[in-house]
Amino acid sequence: MDIRATDTPRLDWTGDGLAIGLFEDGLELTGDLAQLNEKFGGILQELIAETEFKAKEGSTASSRLGVNSPVRKIILVGLGKPEAFKLNTLRRVAASIARVAKKEKCKTLGISLPVWNSDPAQTAGAIAEGVILALHQDNRFKSDPEDKPPQLEQVDLLGLPGQEEAISRAQKICTGVILARELVAAPANEVTPITMAETAQAIASEFGLAAEILEREDCEKLGMGAFLGVAQASDLPPKFIHLTYKPEGTPRRKLAIVGKGLTFDSGGLNIKVAGSGIETMKMDMGGAAATLGAAKAIAQLKPDVEVHFISAATENMIGGRAMHPGDILKASNGKTIEVNNTDAEGRLTLADALVFAEKLGVDAIIDLATLTGACVIALGDDIAGLWSPDDSVANQILAASELAGEKIWRMPLEEKYFEGLKSPIADMKNTGPRPGGAITAALFLKQYVKQTPWAHLDIAGPVWADKENGYNNSGATGYGVRTLVNWVMS
């Protein structure tokens, strides 16, 4: 699919489908819209009236034009209220347009939407992202998929000439989002710790990153007892993944992104029961998927920032070698952990990964993890939780997420709650009491970062969508990739 920036007026554009955005208070056709309505025999006004089109955000109305018309289909799309118009509105609206164009079997599509915040580059990028992500289909595991690939061949962004670089940037970012989606969506017999390591190496080979894959023996030498405690019951070997992107010249800053990489989580000996969502635990590597997706995008965008992408990848399984409730593990910073729940395993793998990241001497660390159901209870399915003791890093991430349209809410690091993690026989337990469970999980991770500015994102809710939502189709969303890219590039 070719996405082009063009200065062609909508009055002069020709092709299969012409999509026009309207605000709720802008249904009276004036200016060139009145001329377009007249050109097409009053069809725009008729379409608004017959369908009772109110221009609610993402709503659409379409009609076929005459046989001899230079445009085969006209598509109206609602932009909602002008005061609520955001950059993410463009993504969501573009997604609605793309789905209508696919349904109507358009091969060429013209999109005419307003410029956000007098910024044509951000506008073009957001529209391109919305189209690409809405049309992405994952049919890898269907022998005869009903949902055939889209036939859309060309998309013209009308009124946005000279924005080829912004479109190219969006396309590169979307390759990372799609990689993350496909890693999360694949079943655990397809995406294993070995697969994750192979994917990292493939990214490194294609885009010129340095790749380091630590095997079990290497992790033992580094004293990664928390990570290896989780990994010890699996028949598959753990893989500690470290990719490095270095720019030409002296980097402006050095960053680390750490993703939780549990390719399947049975719960361990505290096994998840039927009805607990065990069948969805293939997505417990959503943080690692976002990390690798960001690596793929950033390697193509080539910022002047050094970035380390880290994941301790393993399964959490049951068996004769499984860690027991009550076991004591020692992490690579020497802290001991009483395992009072083997289903709180992600934080154990992240503990050693965070220690590893800080030793790299980076300026800031962010970790992403599908860490707690408690965060989903607190914030629902669409919003990730953010914890950080550093206001500067927290504000950077919030600004990056606002541009990406990926919702994040900053949560408190209530130090008093650490009392619930204290153990009589070790430095701490791996879980605290049920109240504030997402907060105590963040406080646990905080023990493994000494001085480096750090933030933790709990993405358990938005990593997966049960139904179509904006530019996300049902299934894996690739959440976090675009926020990470914006953070690095800022």
Short mmCIF file of C-alpha atoms in Angstrom, two decimals:
data_model
loop_
_atom_site.label_atom_id
_atom_site.label_comp_id
_atom_site.label_asym_id
_atom_site.label_seq_id
_atom_site.Cartn_x
_atom_site.Cartn_y
_atom_site.Cartn_z
CA MET A 1 0.00 0.00 0.00
CA ASP A 2 1.43 3.35 -1.09
CA ILE A 3 0.61 6.32 1.15
CA ARG A 4 1.27 9.66 -0.54
CA ALA A 5 1.20 13.30 0.51
CA THR A 6 -0.44 15.51 -2.09
CA ASP A 7 -1.62 19.07 -2.61
CA THR A 8 -4.47 17.94 -4.86
CA PRO A 9 -7.67 19.73 -3.76
CA ARG A 10 -10.56 17.45 -2.87
CA LEU A 11 -12.55 19.13 -5.65
CA ASP A 12 -10.07 17.78 -8.20
CA TRP A 13 -9.18 14.37 -6.75
CA THR A 14 -10.24 11.29 -8.69
CA GLY A 15 -10.29 7.67 -7.58
CA ASP A 16 -12.37 4.97 -5.90
CA GLY A 17 -13.14 6.53 -2.52
CA LEU A 18 -13.01 10.12 -1.28
CA ALA A 19 -13.24 10.48 2.51
CA ILE A 20 -14.11 13.82 4.10
CA GLY A 21 -14.05 14.61 7.81
CA LEU A 22 -16.80 16.74 9.37
CA PHE A 23 -17.15 18.15 12.87
CA GLU A 24 -20.43 17.92 14.76
CA ASP A 25 -21.00 21.65 14.33
CA GLY A 26 -19.83 21.66 10.70
CA LEU A 27 -22.62 19.84 8.88
CA GLU A 28 -23.68 22.95 6.98
CA LEU A 29 -21.77 22.66 3.72
CA THR A 30 -19.90 25.83 2.78
CA GLY A 31 -16.93 26.79 0.62
CA ASP A 32 -15.40 24.00 -1.42
CA LEU A 33 -17.65 21.44 0.31
CA ALA A 34 -20.66 23.25 -1.13
CA GLN A 35 -18.94 23.17 -4.52
CA LEU A 36 -18.22 19.44 -4.10
CA ASN A 37 -21.82 18.82 -3.13
CA GLU A 38 -22.96 20.64 -6.26
CA LYS A 39 -20.42 18.78 -8.42
CA PHE A 40 -21.85 15.45 -7.25
CA GLY A 41 -25.48 16.44 -7.68
CA GLY A 42 -26.22 17.23 -4.03
CA ILE A 43 -25.16 13.79 -2.80
CA LEU A 44 -23.28 15.06 0.28
CA GLN A 45 -26.28 16.92 1.68
CA GLU A 46 -28.57 14.03 0.77
CA LEU A 47 -26.27 11.52 2.49
CA ILE A 48 -26.19 13.62 5.68
CA ALA A 49 -29.98 13.86 5.72
CA GLU A 50 -30.86 10.28 4.78
CA THR A 51 -28.45 8.64 7.23
CA GLU A 52 -29.09 11.24 9.96
CA PHE A 53 -25.33 11.69 10.08
CA LYS A 54 -24.36 13.57 13.26
CA ALA A 55 -20.56 13.47 12.81
CA LYS A 56 -19.91 11.65 16.10
CA GLU A 57 -16.24 10.71 16.26
CA GLY A 58 -15.50 7.73 14.01
CA SER A 59 -19.04 7.45 12.63
CA THR A 60 -19.27 7.02 8.86
CA ALA A 61 -21.76 7.31 6.03
CA SER A 62 -20.99 6.36 2.44
CA SER A 63 -22.68 6.35 -0.92
CA ARG A 64 -21.90 5.24 -4.45
CA LEU A 65 -21.80 8.01 -7.03
CA GLY A 66 -22.85 7.87 -10.67
CA VAL A 67 -21.18 5.64 -13.25
CA ASN A 68 -19.51 8.58 -14.95
CA SER A 69 -18.37 10.23 -11.71
CA PRO A 70 -14.61 10.78 -11.26
CA VAL A 71 -15.08 9.44 -7.70
CA ARG A 72 -16.79 6.07 -7.23
CA LYS A 73 -17.62 6.37 -3.51
CA ILE A 74 -18.01 9.31 -1.17
CA ILE A 75 -17.29 8.62 2.51
CA LEU A 76 -18.22 11.00 5.32
CA VAL A 77 -16.53 10.49 8.67
CA GLY A 78 -17.31 12.19 11.97
CA LEU A 79 -14.63 14.15 13.83
CA GLY A 80 -16.70 14.73 16.95
CA LYS A 81 -16.68 18.06 18.78
CA PRO A 82 -14.00 20.58 17.70
CA GLU A 83 -12.92 21.22 21.28
CA ALA A 84 -12.22 17.49 21.75
CA PHE A 85 -10.17 17.18 18.54
CA LYS A 86 -6.80 15.59 19.34
CA LEU A 87 -3.97 14.00 17.40
CA ASN A 88 -5.35 10.58 18.33
CA THR A 89 -8.71 11.59 16.86
CA LEU A 90 -6.98 11.58 13.48
CA ARG A 91 -5.68 8.04 14.03
CA ARG A 92 -9.07 6.72 15.08
CA VAL A 93 -10.90 8.51 12.27
CA ALA A 94 -8.37 7.33 9.68
CA ALA A 95 -8.94 3.78 10.94
CA SER A 96 -12.70 4.14 10.41
CA ILE A 97 -12.10 5.42 6.88
CA ALA A 98 -9.71 2.58 6.07
CA ARG A 99 -12.19 -0.06 7.20
CA VAL A 100 -14.98 1.45 5.07
CA ALA A 101 -12.64 1.65 2.08
CA LYS A 102 -11.74 -2.00 2.55
CA LYS A 103 -15.39 -3.02 2.81
CA GLU A 104 -16.20 -1.02 -0.32
CA LYS A 105 -13.26 -2.63 -2.15
CA CYS A 106 -11.55 0.66 -2.92
CA LYS A 107 -8.13 0.41 -4.55
CA THR A 108 -7.48 4.15 -4.36
CA LEU A 109 -8.49 6.34 -1.44
CA GLY A 110 -8.31 10.09 -0.89
CA ILE A 111 -8.45 11.33 2.71
CA SER A 112 -9.31 14.94 3.54
CA LEU A 113 -9.01 15.72 7.26
CA PRO A 114 -8.17 18.93 9.15
CA VAL A 115 -4.64 19.71 10.27
CA TRP A 116 -4.08 19.18 13.99
CA ASN A 117 -2.50 22.04 15.96
CA SER A 118 -1.12 23.68 12.76
CA ASP A 119 1.25 20.71 12.48
CA PRO A 120 1.01 18.99 9.08
CA ALA A 121 3.82 16.52 9.88
CA GLN A 122 2.11 15.14 13.00
CA THR A 123 -1.19 15.15 11.12
CA ALA A 124 0.16 13.12 8.19
CA GLY A 125 1.93 10.69 10.52
CA ALA A 126 -1.18 10.09 12.64
CA ILE A 127 -3.39 9.47 9.61
CA ALA A 128 -0.84 7.06 8.14
CA GLU A 129 -0.60 5.17 11.45
CA GLY A 130 -4.38 4.88 11.72
CA VAL A 131 -4.71 3.46 8.21
CA ILE A 132 -1.82 1.00 8.51
CA LEU A 133 -2.74 -0.34 11.94
CA ALA A 134 -6.45 -0.66 11.18
CA LEU A 135 -5.76 -2.68 8.02
CA HIS A 136 -3.19 -5.00 9.62
CA GLN A 137 -4.49 -8.56 9.65
CA ASP A 138 -2.90 -11.52 11.37
CA ASN A 139 -4.01 -14.62 9.46
CA ARG A 140 -0.86 -16.68 10.07
CA PHE A 141 -2.64 -19.56 11.76
CA LYS A 142 -5.67 -19.87 9.47
CA SER A 143 -5.52 -22.34 6.58
CA ASP A 144 -8.21 -20.46 4.65
CA PRO A 145 -8.83 -17.04 6.22
CA GLU A 146 -12.21 -15.47 5.61
CA ASP A 147 -10.76 -12.01 6.12
CA LYS A 148 -8.73 -11.53 2.95
CA PRO A 149 -5.89 -9.00 2.73
CA PRO A 150 -7.02 -5.45 1.88
CA GLN A 151 -7.00 -4.49 -1.77
CA LEU A 152 -6.24 -0.85 -1.01
CA GLU A 153 -3.26 0.06 -3.15
CA GLN A 154 -2.94 3.83 -2.85
CA VAL A 155 -3.89 6.35 -0.16
CA ASP A 156 -3.61 10.07 -0.90
CA LEU A 157 -3.46 12.46 2.06
CA LEU A 158 -5.06 15.55 0.55
CA GLY A 159 -3.81 18.98 1.52
CA LEU A 160 -0.61 17.68 3.11
CA PRO A 161 2.09 18.19 0.48
CA GLY A 162 5.72 17.69 1.44
CA GLN A 163 5.03 15.31 4.33
CA GLU A 164 6.76 12.27 2.85
CA GLU A 165 9.23 12.12 5.74
CA ALA A 166 6.41 12.08 8.30
CA ILE A 167 4.65 9.28 6.41
CA SER A 168 7.89 7.29 6.16
CA ARG A 169 8.45 7.73 9.91
CA ALA A 170 4.94 6.47 10.63
CA GLN A 171 5.46 3.45 8.38
CA LYS A 172 8.69 2.54 10.20
CA ILE A 173 7.04 2.87 13.61
CA CYS A 174 4.14 0.70 12.44
CA THR A 175 6.55 -2.10 11.50
CA GLY A 176 7.52 -2.19 15.18
CA VAL A 177 3.91 -2.12 16.36
CA ILE A 178 2.99 -4.95 14.00
CA LEU A 179 5.97 -7.03 15.16
CA ALA A 180 4.83 -6.57 18.77
CA ARG A 181 1.25 -7.48 17.85
CA GLU A 182 2.31 -10.66 16.10
CA LEU A 183 4.61 -11.75 18.92
CA VAL A 184 1.87 -11.28 21.52
CA ALA A 185 -0.83 -12.89 19.36
CA ALA A 186 1.15 -16.02 18.56
CA PRO A 187 0.56 -19.06 20.80
CA ALA A 188 3.14 -20.22 23.29
CA ASN A 189 4.11 -23.19 21.14
CA GLU A 190 5.12 -20.74 18.40
CA VAL A 191 6.73 -17.95 20.42
CA THR A 192 9.12 -19.37 23.00
CA PRO A 193 12.19 -17.89 24.72
CA ILE A 194 14.19 -19.33 21.81
CA THR A 195 11.90 -17.60 19.31
CA MET A 196 12.24 -14.30 21.15
CA ALA A 197 16.03 -14.55 21.02
CA GLU A 198 15.94 -15.45 17.33
CA THR A 199 13.66 -12.48 16.65
CA ALA A 200 16.08 -10.17 18.46
CA GLN A 201 19.00 -11.53 16.46
CA ALA A 202 17.07 -11.08 13.21
CA ILE A 203 16.37 -7.43 14.06
CA ALA A 204 20.04 -6.92 14.90
CA SER A 205 21.18 -8.54 11.67
CA GLU A 206 18.76 -6.58 9.46
CA PHE A 207 19.18 -3.16 11.04
CA GLY A 208 22.73 -3.16 12.37
CA LEU A 209 22.23 -3.51 16.11
CA ALA A 210 24.56 -5.31 18.48
CA ALA A 211 23.02 -8.50 19.87
CA GLU A 212 23.99 -10.33 23.06
CA ILE A 213 22.06 -13.44 24.09
CA LEU A 214 23.01 -14.75 27.53
CA GLU A 215 22.42 -18.45 28.10
CA ARG A 216 21.58 -20.09 31.43
CA GLU A 217 25.27 -20.55 32.30
CA ASP A 218 26.00 -16.88 31.59
CA CYS A 219 23.13 -15.82 33.84
CA GLU A 220 24.40 -18.13 36.59
CA LYS A 221 27.80 -16.42 36.45
CA LEU A 222 26.07 -13.05 36.85
CA GLY A 223 24.14 -14.32 39.88
CA MET A 224 20.69 -13.94 38.30
CA GLY A 225 19.03 -16.20 40.84
CA ALA A 226 15.61 -14.51 40.65
CA PHE A 227 15.33 -14.92 36.86
CA LEU A 228 16.69 -18.47 36.90
CA GLY A 229 14.39 -19.45 39.76
CA VAL A 230 11.41 -18.73 37.50
CA ALA A 231 13.03 -20.49 34.54
CA GLN A 232 14.09 -23.70 36.29
CA ALA A 233 10.89 -25.74 35.67
CA SER A 234 10.69 -25.17 31.92
CA ASP A 235 12.06 -27.69 29.44
CA LEU A 236 12.97 -24.73 27.23
CA PRO A 237 16.16 -22.82 28.00
CA PRO A 238 15.87 -19.24 29.26
CA LYS A 239 17.31 -16.49 27.08
CA PHE A 240 18.52 -13.15 28.40
CA ILE A 241 18.24 -10.75 25.46
CA HIS A 242 20.28 -7.57 25.10
CA LEU A 243 20.16 -5.50 21.92
CA THR A 244 22.07 -2.22 21.57
CA TYR A 245 21.46 0.61 19.14
CA LYS A 246 24.29 3.13 18.89
CA PRO A 247 24.13 6.23 16.71
CA GLU A 248 26.98 7.59 14.69
CA GLY A 249 28.97 10.03 16.78
CA THR A 250 28.51 10.78 20.47
CA PRO A 251 25.02 9.90 21.73
CA ARG A 252 22.93 12.70 23.23
CA ARG A 253 21.90 10.35 26.03
CA LYS A 254 21.82 6.65 26.88
CA LEU A 255 18.59 4.84 27.68
CA ALA A 256 17.49 1.33 28.60
CA ILE A 257 14.14 -0.30 27.85
CA VAL A 258 13.38 -3.48 29.77
CA GLY A 259 10.44 -5.74 28.84
CA LYS A 260 8.94 -8.61 30.79
CA GLY A 261 9.36 -11.72 28.64
CA LEU A 262 7.22 -14.57 30.04
CA THR A 263 6.28 -16.44 26.87
CA PHE A 264 3.85 -18.52 28.94
CA ASP A 265 2.84 -18.22 32.56
CA SER A 266 1.16 -21.24 34.11
CA GLY A 267 1.41 -19.64 37.54
CA GLY A 268 3.99 -22.19 38.61
CA LEU A 269 3.04 -24.33 41.60
CA ASN A 270 0.53 -21.60 42.51
CA ILE A 271 -1.04 -22.69 39.25
CA LYS A 272 -3.70 -20.60 37.56
CA VAL A 273 -7.07 -22.32 37.64
CA ALA A 274 -9.75 -22.56 34.97
CA GLY A 275 -11.48 -19.23 34.58
CA SER A 276 -8.38 -17.30 35.64
CA GLY A 277 -7.36 -16.57 32.06
CA ILE A 278 -4.59 -19.15 31.86
CA GLU A 279 -5.36 -19.63 28.16
CA THR A 280 -4.39 -15.99 27.51
CA MET A 281 -1.02 -16.24 29.24
CA LYS A 282 0.75 -16.38 25.88
CA MET A 283 0.56 -12.58 26.07
CA ASP A 284 2.60 -12.33 29.27
CA MET A 285 5.55 -11.29 27.13
CA GLY A 286 3.77 -8.10 25.98
CA GLY A 287 6.48 -5.94 27.54
CA ALA A 288 9.25 -7.81 25.74
CA ALA A 289 7.25 -7.68 22.49
CA ALA A 290 6.96 -3.89 22.81
CA THR A 291 10.68 -3.70 23.57
CA LEU A 292 11.59 -5.63 20.41
CA GLY A 293 9.04 -3.66 18.39
CA ALA A 294 10.60 -0.42 19.60
CA ALA A 295 14.05 -1.77 18.72
CA LYS A 296 12.91 -2.46 15.16
CA ALA A 297 11.42 1.02 14.78
CA ILE A 298 14.25 2.93 16.45
CA ALA A 299 16.90 1.11 14.42
CA GLN A 300 15.21 2.43 11.27
CA LEU A 301 14.66 5.97 12.58
CA LYS A 302 18.27 6.32 13.74
CA PRO A 303 18.04 8.91 16.54
CA ASP A 304 21.17 10.38 18.15
CA VAL A 305 20.48 8.37 21.32
CA GLU A 306 22.04 5.11 22.49
CA VAL A 307 19.36 2.61 23.46
CA HIS A 308 19.61 -0.78 25.15
CA PHE A 309 16.73 -3.23 24.73
CA ILE A 310 16.63 -5.93 27.43
CA SER A 311 14.42 -8.89 28.25
CA ALA A 312 14.82 -11.91 30.49
CA ALA A 313 12.77 -14.40 28.47
CA THR A 314 11.48 -17.66 29.90
CA GLU A 315 8.40 -19.71 30.71
CA ASN A 316 6.91 -20.12 34.18
CA MET A 317 5.99 -23.81 34.33
CA ILE A 318 5.28 -26.60 36.80
CA GLY A 319 7.23 -29.81 37.33
CA GLY A 320 9.72 -31.51 39.55
CA ARG A 321 12.23 -28.71 39.18
CA ALA A 322 9.78 -25.87 39.81
CA MET A 323 10.46 -23.28 42.48
CA HIS A 324 8.30 -23.85 45.55
CA PRO A 325 6.26 -21.38 47.50
CA GLY A 326 8.56 -20.57 50.39
CA ASP A 327 11.80 -20.85 48.42
CA ILE A 328 14.37 -18.09 48.84
CA LEU A 329 16.05 -16.70 45.72
CA LYS A 330 19.01 -14.33 45.52
CA ALA A 331 18.96 -11.67 42.79
CA SER A 332 22.08 -10.38 41.06
CA ASN A 333 22.32 -7.36 43.39
CA GLY A 334 22.51 -9.70 46.40
CA LYS A 335 18.97 -9.06 47.69
CA THR A 336 17.13 -12.19 48.86
CA ILE A 337 13.49 -12.89 48.06
CA GLU A 338 11.07 -15.21 49.80
CA VAL A 339 8.76 -16.56 47.10
CA ASN A 340 5.35 -16.54 48.72
CA ASN A 341 3.57 -16.82 45.37
CA THR A 342 5.08 -18.44 42.27
CA ASP A 343 2.50 -16.65 40.11
CA ALA A 344 4.20 -13.33 40.86
CA GLU A 345 7.08 -14.36 38.64
CA GLY A 346 7.38 -11.41 36.24
CA ARG A 347 8.84 -9.14 38.89
CA LEU A 348 11.47 -11.77 39.67
CA THR A 349 12.69 -11.82 36.06
CA LEU A 350 12.57 -8.02 35.89
CA ALA A 351 14.63 -7.70 39.07
CA ASP A 352 17.74 -9.18 37.45
CA ALA A 353 17.04 -7.38 34.18
CA LEU A 354 16.88 -4.01 35.96
CA VAL A 355 20.15 -4.67 37.79
CA PHE A 356 21.75 -5.56 34.44
CA ALA A 357 20.36 -2.39 32.82
CA GLU A 358 21.66 -0.08 35.56
CA LYS A 359 25.17 -1.51 35.26
CA LEU A 360 25.24 -0.24 31.67
CA GLY A 361 25.52 3.32 32.97
CA VAL A 362 22.43 4.63 31.23
CA ASP A 363 20.73 7.96 31.94
CA ALA A 364 17.26 6.48 32.43
CA ILE A 365 15.47 3.12 32.51
CA ILE A 366 11.89 2.27 31.66
CA ASP A 367 10.40 -1.18 32.13
CA LEU A 368 7.15 -2.49 30.63
CA ALA A 369 5.32 -5.48 31.95
CA THR A 370 1.96 -7.21 31.94
CA LEU A 371 2.60 -7.33 35.66
CA THR A 372 -0.61 -7.30 37.69
CA GLY A 373 -4.31 -7.92 37.44
CA ALA A 374 -4.59 -5.27 40.14
CA CYS A 375 -3.64 -2.59 37.62
CA VAL A 376 -6.43 -3.74 35.31
CA ILE A 377 -8.90 -3.53 38.22
CA ALA A 378 -7.69 0.00 38.98
CA LEU A 379 -7.45 1.43 35.46
CA GLY A 380 -9.41 -0.90 33.19
CA ASP A 381 -8.42 -2.33 29.83
CA ASP A 382 -7.39 0.87 28.02
CA ILE A 383 -4.99 2.56 30.44
CA ALA A 384 -1.52 1.58 31.61
CA GLY A 385 -0.22 2.46 35.06
CA LEU A 386 2.98 4.48 35.48
CA TRP A 387 5.15 4.47 38.60
CA SER A 388 8.30 6.53 38.95
CA PRO A 389 10.13 8.35 41.74
CA ASP A 390 11.51 10.73 39.10
CA ASP A 391 9.17 13.52 37.95
CA SER A 392 11.27 14.37 34.91
CA VAL A 393 11.20 10.85 33.46
CA ALA A 394 7.52 10.44 34.36
CA ASN A 395 6.62 13.66 32.56
CA GLN A 396 8.65 12.66 29.51
CA ILE A 397 6.76 9.38 29.28
CA LEU A 398 3.38 11.04 29.78
CA ALA A 399 4.16 13.53 27.01
CA ALA A 400 5.32 10.71 24.72
CA SER A 401 2.16 8.72 25.40
CA GLU A 402 -0.07 11.73 24.72
CA LEU A 403 1.43 12.09 21.23
CA ALA A 404 1.06 8.34 20.68
CA GLY A 405 -2.53 8.23 21.89
CA GLU A 406 -1.59 5.42 24.29
CA LYS A 407 -3.28 6.19 27.60
CA ILE A 408 -1.20 6.21 30.79
CA TRP A 409 -2.07 7.28 34.33
CA ARG A 410 0.60 8.03 36.91
CA MET A 411 0.14 6.04 40.10
CA PRO A 412 1.63 6.59 43.58
CA LEU A 413 4.75 4.89 44.90
CA GLU A 414 3.42 4.75 48.46
CA GLU A 415 6.52 3.76 50.43
CA LYS A 416 4.46 2.77 53.46
CA TYR A 417 3.04 -0.14 51.44
CA PHE A 418 6.49 -1.75 51.31
CA GLU A 419 5.77 -2.95 54.83
CA GLY A 420 3.58 -5.59 53.20
CA LEU A 421 6.59 -7.00 51.33
CA LYS A 422 8.77 -7.54 54.40
CA SER A 423 9.79 -11.11 55.17
CA PRO A 424 10.97 -12.53 58.50
CA ILE A 425 13.54 -14.76 56.77
CA ALA A 426 14.65 -12.81 53.66
CA ASP A 427 15.08 -9.22 52.51
CA MET A 428 11.56 -9.20 51.11
CA LYS A 429 8.71 -11.32 49.81
CA ASN A 430 7.70 -11.21 46.16
CA THR A 431 4.09 -10.24 46.90
CA GLY A 432 2.32 -8.18 49.50
CA PRO A 433 -1.32 -8.06 50.61
CA ARG A 434 -4.06 -7.90 48.00
CA PRO A 435 -4.95 -4.20 48.50
CA GLY A 436 -2.60 -1.98 46.44
CA GLY A 437 -1.15 -4.98 44.62
CA ALA A 438 0.01 -2.98 41.60
CA ILE A 439 1.72 -0.47 43.91
CA THR A 440 3.59 -3.11 45.93
CA ALA A 441 4.69 -4.72 42.64
CA ALA A 442 6.22 -1.39 41.59
CA LEU A 443 7.83 -0.98 45.02
CA PHE A 444 9.36 -4.45 44.62
CA LEU A 445 10.95 -3.44 41.31
CA LYS A 446 12.22 -0.18 42.81
CA GLN A 447 14.56 -2.21 45.05
CA TYR A 448 16.59 -3.20 41.97
CA VAL A 449 17.41 0.29 40.71
CA LYS A 450 19.83 2.18 42.96
CA GLN A 451 20.35 5.63 41.45
CA THR A 452 19.31 5.73 37.81
CA PRO A 453 16.08 7.59 36.98
CA TRP A 454 13.52 4.83 36.40
CA ALA A 455 9.90 4.32 35.50
CA HIS A 456 7.69 1.24 35.48
CA LEU A 457 4.73 0.75 33.14
CA ASP A 458 2.13 -1.92 33.97
CA ILE A 459 0.52 -2.64 30.59
CA ALA A 460 -1.59 -5.63 31.61
CA GLY A 461 -4.81 -3.97 30.40
CA PRO A 462 -4.08 -2.29 27.05
CA VAL A 463 -1.78 -4.98 25.60
CA TRP A 464 -4.88 -6.88 24.38
CA ALA A 465 -8.27 -5.79 23.01
CA ASP A 466 -11.28 -8.12 23.21
CA LYS A 467 -12.99 -6.20 20.42
CA GLU A 468 -12.17 -3.68 17.71
CA ASN A 469 -11.30 -0.31 19.20
CA GLY A 470 -10.14 2.59 17.03
CA TYR A 471 -7.08 1.51 15.05
CA ASN A 472 -6.72 -1.63 17.17
CA ASN A 473 -8.40 -4.75 15.87
CA SER A 474 -9.46 -7.43 18.35
CA GLY A 475 -6.43 -9.20 19.77
CA ALA A 476 -2.91 -7.94 20.39
CA THR A 477 -2.54 -4.15 20.18
CA GLY A 478 1.23 -3.62 20.07
CA TYR A 479 0.72 -1.22 22.98
CA GLY A 480 3.77 0.71 24.14
CA VAL A 481 5.85 0.72 20.96
CA ARG A 482 4.78 4.19 19.83
CA THR A 483 5.18 5.69 23.30
CA LEU A 484 8.68 4.22 23.61
CA VAL A 485 9.69 5.57 20.20
CA ASN A 486 8.40 9.03 21.08
CA TRP A 487 10.25 8.93 24.40
CA VAL A 488 13.53 8.00 22.75
CA MET A 489 13.13 10.51 19.92
CA SER A 490 12.11 13.42 22.18
#
